[in-house]
mmCIF file of C-alpha atoms in Angstrom:
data_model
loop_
_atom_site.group_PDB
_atom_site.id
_atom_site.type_symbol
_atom_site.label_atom_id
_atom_site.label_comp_id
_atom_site.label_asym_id
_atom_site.label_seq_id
_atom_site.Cartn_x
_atom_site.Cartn_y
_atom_site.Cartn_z
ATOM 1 C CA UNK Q 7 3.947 6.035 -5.692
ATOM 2 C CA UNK Q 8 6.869 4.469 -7.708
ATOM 3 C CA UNK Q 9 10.376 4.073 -7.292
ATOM 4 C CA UNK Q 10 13.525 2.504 -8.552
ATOM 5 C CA UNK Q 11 15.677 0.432 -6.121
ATOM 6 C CA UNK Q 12 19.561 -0.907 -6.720
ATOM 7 C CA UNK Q 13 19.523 -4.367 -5.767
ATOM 8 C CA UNK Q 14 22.953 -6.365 -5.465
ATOM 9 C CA UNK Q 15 25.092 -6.558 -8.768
ATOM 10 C CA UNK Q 16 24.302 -10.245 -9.599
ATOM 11 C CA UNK Q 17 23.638 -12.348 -12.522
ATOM 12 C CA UNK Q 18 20.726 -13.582 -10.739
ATOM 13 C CA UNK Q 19 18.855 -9.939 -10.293
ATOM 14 C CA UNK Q 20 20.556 -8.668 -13.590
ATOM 15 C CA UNK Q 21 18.066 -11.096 -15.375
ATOM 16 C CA UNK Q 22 15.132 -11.113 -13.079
ATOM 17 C CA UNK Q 23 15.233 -7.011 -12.945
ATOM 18 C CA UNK Q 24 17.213 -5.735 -15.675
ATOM 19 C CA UNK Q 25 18.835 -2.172 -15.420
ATOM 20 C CA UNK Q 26 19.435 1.178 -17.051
ATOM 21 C CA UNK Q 27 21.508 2.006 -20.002
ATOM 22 C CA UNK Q 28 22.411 4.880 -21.871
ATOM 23 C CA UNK Q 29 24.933 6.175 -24.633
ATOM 24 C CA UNK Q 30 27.713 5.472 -21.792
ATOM 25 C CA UNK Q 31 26.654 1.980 -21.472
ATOM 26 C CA UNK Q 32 24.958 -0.464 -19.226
ATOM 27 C CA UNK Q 33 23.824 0.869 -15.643
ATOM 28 C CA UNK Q 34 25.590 0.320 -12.209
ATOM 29 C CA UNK Q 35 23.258 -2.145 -10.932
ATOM 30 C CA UNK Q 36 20.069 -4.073 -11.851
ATOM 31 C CA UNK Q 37 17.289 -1.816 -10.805
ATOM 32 C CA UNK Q 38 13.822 -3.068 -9.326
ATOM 33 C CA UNK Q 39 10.632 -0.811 -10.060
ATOM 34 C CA UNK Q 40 8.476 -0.628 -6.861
ATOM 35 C CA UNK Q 41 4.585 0.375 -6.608
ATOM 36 C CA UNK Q 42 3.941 1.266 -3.130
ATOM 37 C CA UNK Q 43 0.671 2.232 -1.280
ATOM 38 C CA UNK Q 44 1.756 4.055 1.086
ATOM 39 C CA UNK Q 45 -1.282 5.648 4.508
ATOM 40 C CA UNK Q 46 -0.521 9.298 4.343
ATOM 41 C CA UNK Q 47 -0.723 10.153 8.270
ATOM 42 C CA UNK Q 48 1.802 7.217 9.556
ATOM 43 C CA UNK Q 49 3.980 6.691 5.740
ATOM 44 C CA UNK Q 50 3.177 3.312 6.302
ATOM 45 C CA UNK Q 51 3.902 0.975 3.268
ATOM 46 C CA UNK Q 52 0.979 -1.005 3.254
ATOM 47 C CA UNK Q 53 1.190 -2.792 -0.034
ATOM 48 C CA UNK Q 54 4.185 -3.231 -2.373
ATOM 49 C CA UNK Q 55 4.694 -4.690 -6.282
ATOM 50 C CA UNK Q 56 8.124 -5.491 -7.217
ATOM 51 C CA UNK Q 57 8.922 -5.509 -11.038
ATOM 52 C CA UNK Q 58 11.474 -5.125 -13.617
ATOM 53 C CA UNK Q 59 13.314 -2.394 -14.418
ATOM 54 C CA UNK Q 60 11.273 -1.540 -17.674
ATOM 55 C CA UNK Q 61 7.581 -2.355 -16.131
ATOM 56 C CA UNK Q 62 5.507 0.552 -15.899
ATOM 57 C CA UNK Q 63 3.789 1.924 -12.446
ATOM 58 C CA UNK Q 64 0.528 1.475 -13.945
ATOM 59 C CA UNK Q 65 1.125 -2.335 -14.085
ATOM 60 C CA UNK Q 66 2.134 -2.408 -9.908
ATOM 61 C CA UNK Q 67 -1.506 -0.423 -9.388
ATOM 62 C CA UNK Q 68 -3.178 -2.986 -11.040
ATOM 63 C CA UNK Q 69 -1.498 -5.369 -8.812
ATOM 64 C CA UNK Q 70 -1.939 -3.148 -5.940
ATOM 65 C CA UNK Q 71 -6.096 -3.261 -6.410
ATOM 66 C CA UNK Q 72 -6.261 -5.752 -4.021
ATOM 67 C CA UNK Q 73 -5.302 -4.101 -1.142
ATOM 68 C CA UNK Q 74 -7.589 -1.231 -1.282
ATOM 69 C CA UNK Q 75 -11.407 -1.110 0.294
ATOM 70 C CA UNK Q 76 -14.527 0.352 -0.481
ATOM 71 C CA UNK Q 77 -14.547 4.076 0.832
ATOM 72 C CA UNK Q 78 -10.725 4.855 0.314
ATOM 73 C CA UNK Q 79 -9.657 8.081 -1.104
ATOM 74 C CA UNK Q 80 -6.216 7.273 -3.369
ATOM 75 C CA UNK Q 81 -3.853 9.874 -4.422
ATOM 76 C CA UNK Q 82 -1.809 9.551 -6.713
ATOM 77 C CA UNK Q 83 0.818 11.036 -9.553
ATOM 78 C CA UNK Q 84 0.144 11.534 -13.348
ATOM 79 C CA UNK Q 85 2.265 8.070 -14.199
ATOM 80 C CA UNK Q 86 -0.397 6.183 -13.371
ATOM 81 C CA UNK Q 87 -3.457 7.631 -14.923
ATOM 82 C CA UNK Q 88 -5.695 5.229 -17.316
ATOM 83 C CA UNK Q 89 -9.320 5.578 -17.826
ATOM 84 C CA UNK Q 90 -9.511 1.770 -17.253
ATOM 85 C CA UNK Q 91 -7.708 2.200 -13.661
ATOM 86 C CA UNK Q 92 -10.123 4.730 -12.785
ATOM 87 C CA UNK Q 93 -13.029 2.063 -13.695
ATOM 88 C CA UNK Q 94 -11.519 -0.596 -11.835
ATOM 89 C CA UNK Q 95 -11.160 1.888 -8.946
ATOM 90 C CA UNK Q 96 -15.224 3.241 -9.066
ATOM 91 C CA UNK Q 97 -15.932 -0.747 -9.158
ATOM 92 C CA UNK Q 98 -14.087 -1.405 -5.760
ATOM 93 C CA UNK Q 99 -15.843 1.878 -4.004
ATOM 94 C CA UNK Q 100 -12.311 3.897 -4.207
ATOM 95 C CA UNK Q 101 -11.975 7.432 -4.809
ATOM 96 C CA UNK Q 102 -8.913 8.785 -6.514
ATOM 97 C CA UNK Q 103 -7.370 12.436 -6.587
ATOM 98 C CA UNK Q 104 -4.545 12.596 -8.880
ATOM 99 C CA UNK Q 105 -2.218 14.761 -11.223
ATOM 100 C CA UNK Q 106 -3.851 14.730 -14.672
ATOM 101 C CA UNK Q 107 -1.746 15.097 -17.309
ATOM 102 C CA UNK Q 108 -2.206 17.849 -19.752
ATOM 103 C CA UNK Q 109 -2.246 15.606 -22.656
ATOM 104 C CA UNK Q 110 -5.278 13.887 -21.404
ATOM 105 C CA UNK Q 111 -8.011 14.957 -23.387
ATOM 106 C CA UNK Q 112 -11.354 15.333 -21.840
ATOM 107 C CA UNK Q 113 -14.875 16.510 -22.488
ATOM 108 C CA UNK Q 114 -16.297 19.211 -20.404
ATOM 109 C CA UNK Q 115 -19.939 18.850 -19.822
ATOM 110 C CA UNK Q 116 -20.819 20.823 -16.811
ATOM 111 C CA UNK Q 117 -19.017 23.695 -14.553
ATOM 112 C CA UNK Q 118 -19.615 23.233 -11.090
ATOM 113 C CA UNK Q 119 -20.054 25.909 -8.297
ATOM 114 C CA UNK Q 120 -16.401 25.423 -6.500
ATOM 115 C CA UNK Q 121 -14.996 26.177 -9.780
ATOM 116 C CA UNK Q 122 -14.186 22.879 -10.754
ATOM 117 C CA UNK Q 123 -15.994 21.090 -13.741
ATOM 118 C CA UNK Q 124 -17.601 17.785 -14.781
ATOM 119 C CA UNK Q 125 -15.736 15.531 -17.890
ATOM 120 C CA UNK Q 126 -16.154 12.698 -18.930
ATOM 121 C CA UNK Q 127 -12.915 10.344 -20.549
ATOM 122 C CA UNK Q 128 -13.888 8.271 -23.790
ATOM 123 C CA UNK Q 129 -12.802 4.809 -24.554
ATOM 124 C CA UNK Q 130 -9.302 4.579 -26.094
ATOM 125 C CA UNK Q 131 -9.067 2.686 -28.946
ATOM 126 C CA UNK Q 132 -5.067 1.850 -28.269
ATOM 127 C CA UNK Q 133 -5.437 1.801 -24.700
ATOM 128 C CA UNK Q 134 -2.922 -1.005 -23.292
ATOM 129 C CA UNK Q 135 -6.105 -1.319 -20.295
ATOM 130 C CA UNK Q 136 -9.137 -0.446 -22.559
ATOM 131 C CA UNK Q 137 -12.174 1.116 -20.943
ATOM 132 C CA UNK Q 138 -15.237 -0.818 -20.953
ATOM 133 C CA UNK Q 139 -17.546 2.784 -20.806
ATOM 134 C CA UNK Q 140 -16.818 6.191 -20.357
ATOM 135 C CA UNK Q 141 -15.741 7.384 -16.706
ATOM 136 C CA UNK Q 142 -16.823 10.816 -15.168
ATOM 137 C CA UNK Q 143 -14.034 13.089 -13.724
ATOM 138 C CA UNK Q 144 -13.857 16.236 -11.767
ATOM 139 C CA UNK Q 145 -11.463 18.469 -13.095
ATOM 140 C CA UNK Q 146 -9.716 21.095 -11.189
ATOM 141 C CA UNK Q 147 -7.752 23.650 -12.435
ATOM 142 C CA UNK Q 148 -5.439 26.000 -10.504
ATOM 143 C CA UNK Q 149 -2.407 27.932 -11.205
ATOM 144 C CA UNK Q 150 0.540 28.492 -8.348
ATOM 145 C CA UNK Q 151 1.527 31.835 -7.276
ATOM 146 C CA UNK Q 152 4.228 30.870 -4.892
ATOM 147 C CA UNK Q 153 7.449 30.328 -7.856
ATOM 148 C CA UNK Q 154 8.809 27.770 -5.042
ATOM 149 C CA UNK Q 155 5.891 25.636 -5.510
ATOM 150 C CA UNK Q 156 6.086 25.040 -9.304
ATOM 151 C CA UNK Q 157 5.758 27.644 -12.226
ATOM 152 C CA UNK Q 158 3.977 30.615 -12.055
ATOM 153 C CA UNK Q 159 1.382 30.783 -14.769
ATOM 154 C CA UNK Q 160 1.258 27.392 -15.839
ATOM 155 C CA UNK Q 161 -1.948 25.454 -15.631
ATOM 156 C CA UNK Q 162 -2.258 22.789 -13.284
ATOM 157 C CA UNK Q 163 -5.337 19.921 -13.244
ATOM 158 C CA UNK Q 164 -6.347 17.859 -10.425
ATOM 159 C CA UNK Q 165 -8.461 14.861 -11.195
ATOM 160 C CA UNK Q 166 -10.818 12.821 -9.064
ATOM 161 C CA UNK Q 167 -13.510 10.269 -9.066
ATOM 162 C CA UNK Q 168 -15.322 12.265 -6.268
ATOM 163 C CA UNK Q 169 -17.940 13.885 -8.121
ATOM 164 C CA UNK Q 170 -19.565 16.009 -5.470
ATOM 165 C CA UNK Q 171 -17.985 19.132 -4.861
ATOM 166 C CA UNK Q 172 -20.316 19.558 -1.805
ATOM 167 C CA UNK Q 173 -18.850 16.917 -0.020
ATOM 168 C CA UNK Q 174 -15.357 17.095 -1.657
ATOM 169 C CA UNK Q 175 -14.999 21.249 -2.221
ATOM 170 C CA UNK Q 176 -12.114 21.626 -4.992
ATOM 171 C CA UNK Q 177 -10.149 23.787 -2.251
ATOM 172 C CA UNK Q 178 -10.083 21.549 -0.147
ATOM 173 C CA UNK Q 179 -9.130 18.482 -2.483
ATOM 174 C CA UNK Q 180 -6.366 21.136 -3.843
ATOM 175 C CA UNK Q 181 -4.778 21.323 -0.180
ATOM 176 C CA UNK Q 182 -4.789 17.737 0.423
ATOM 177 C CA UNK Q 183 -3.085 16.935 -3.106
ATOM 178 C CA UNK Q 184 -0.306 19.141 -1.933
#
């Protein structure tokens, strides 16, 4: 996940972090983005990327690769979906389970019995990480029915580079995202 930290009001971390402005002016304090990977049992940080205040998450998962290992399942929000982050992932032996944005366009090839269904995401031509080939997702769609959960009727979709819904049933994929 990513956050935004105040560090100390100095010249020194105003240049090396930057901070937030708006039509008030220039933010409190310079603000440091951090990318953490985070074990979900014990909240353990077990990797962190420090960046600027503008850098985007995607750019501290990148730098994060390292520190995950064939077998992993990651989890983690729609800011840091990219087609080429899911390839790097399926390279390293990592599964991910994520938020997928509902601007992500995908194409659905195959239902599956859990109710989930098989896409696959194209190559971007403006990608800022292009895609080398297409990568197959498992989409999951599901709608909340408890309003203090998120809004009722909406459509919500669940990605993941675990293809088998044998092994990985949507329901239970669903339960662990939450």
């Amino acid at each position: 996940d990513g956050s935004l930290f105040n560090v100390p009001d100095t010249k020194a971390n105003a240049a090396a972090f930057g901070r937030s402005c708006n039509q008030y002016g220039k933010g409190a304090y310079p603000q440091a983005r951090g990318v953490m990977l985070t074990e979900c049992g014990s909240h353990a940080t077990v990797g962190l990327h420090l960046g600027d205040y503008n850098e985007a998450e995607i750019h501290g998962a990148y730098a994060l690769l390292p520190k995950l290992a064939r077998g992993m399942l990651l989890m983690h929000d729609a800011n840091f979906f990219g087609g080429a982050y899911l390839e790097a992932l399926n390279a390293k032996g990592v599964r991910a389970l994520f938020a997928l944005p509902s601007t992500v366009a995908l194409k659905r090839v195959r239902n599956l019995p859990d109710g989930s269904y098989l896409a696959r995401r194209e190559p971007q031509a403006k990608a800022l990480y292009p895609m080398q080939r297409p990568v197959w997702l498992r989409v999951i769609e599901y709608q909340i029915t408890d309003e203090r959960l998120g809004e009722l009727g909406h459509v919500y979709r669940l990605g993941t580079t675990w293809l088998n819904p044998r092994t990985a049933p949507a329901k239970e994929l669903l339960v662990l995202s939450h």
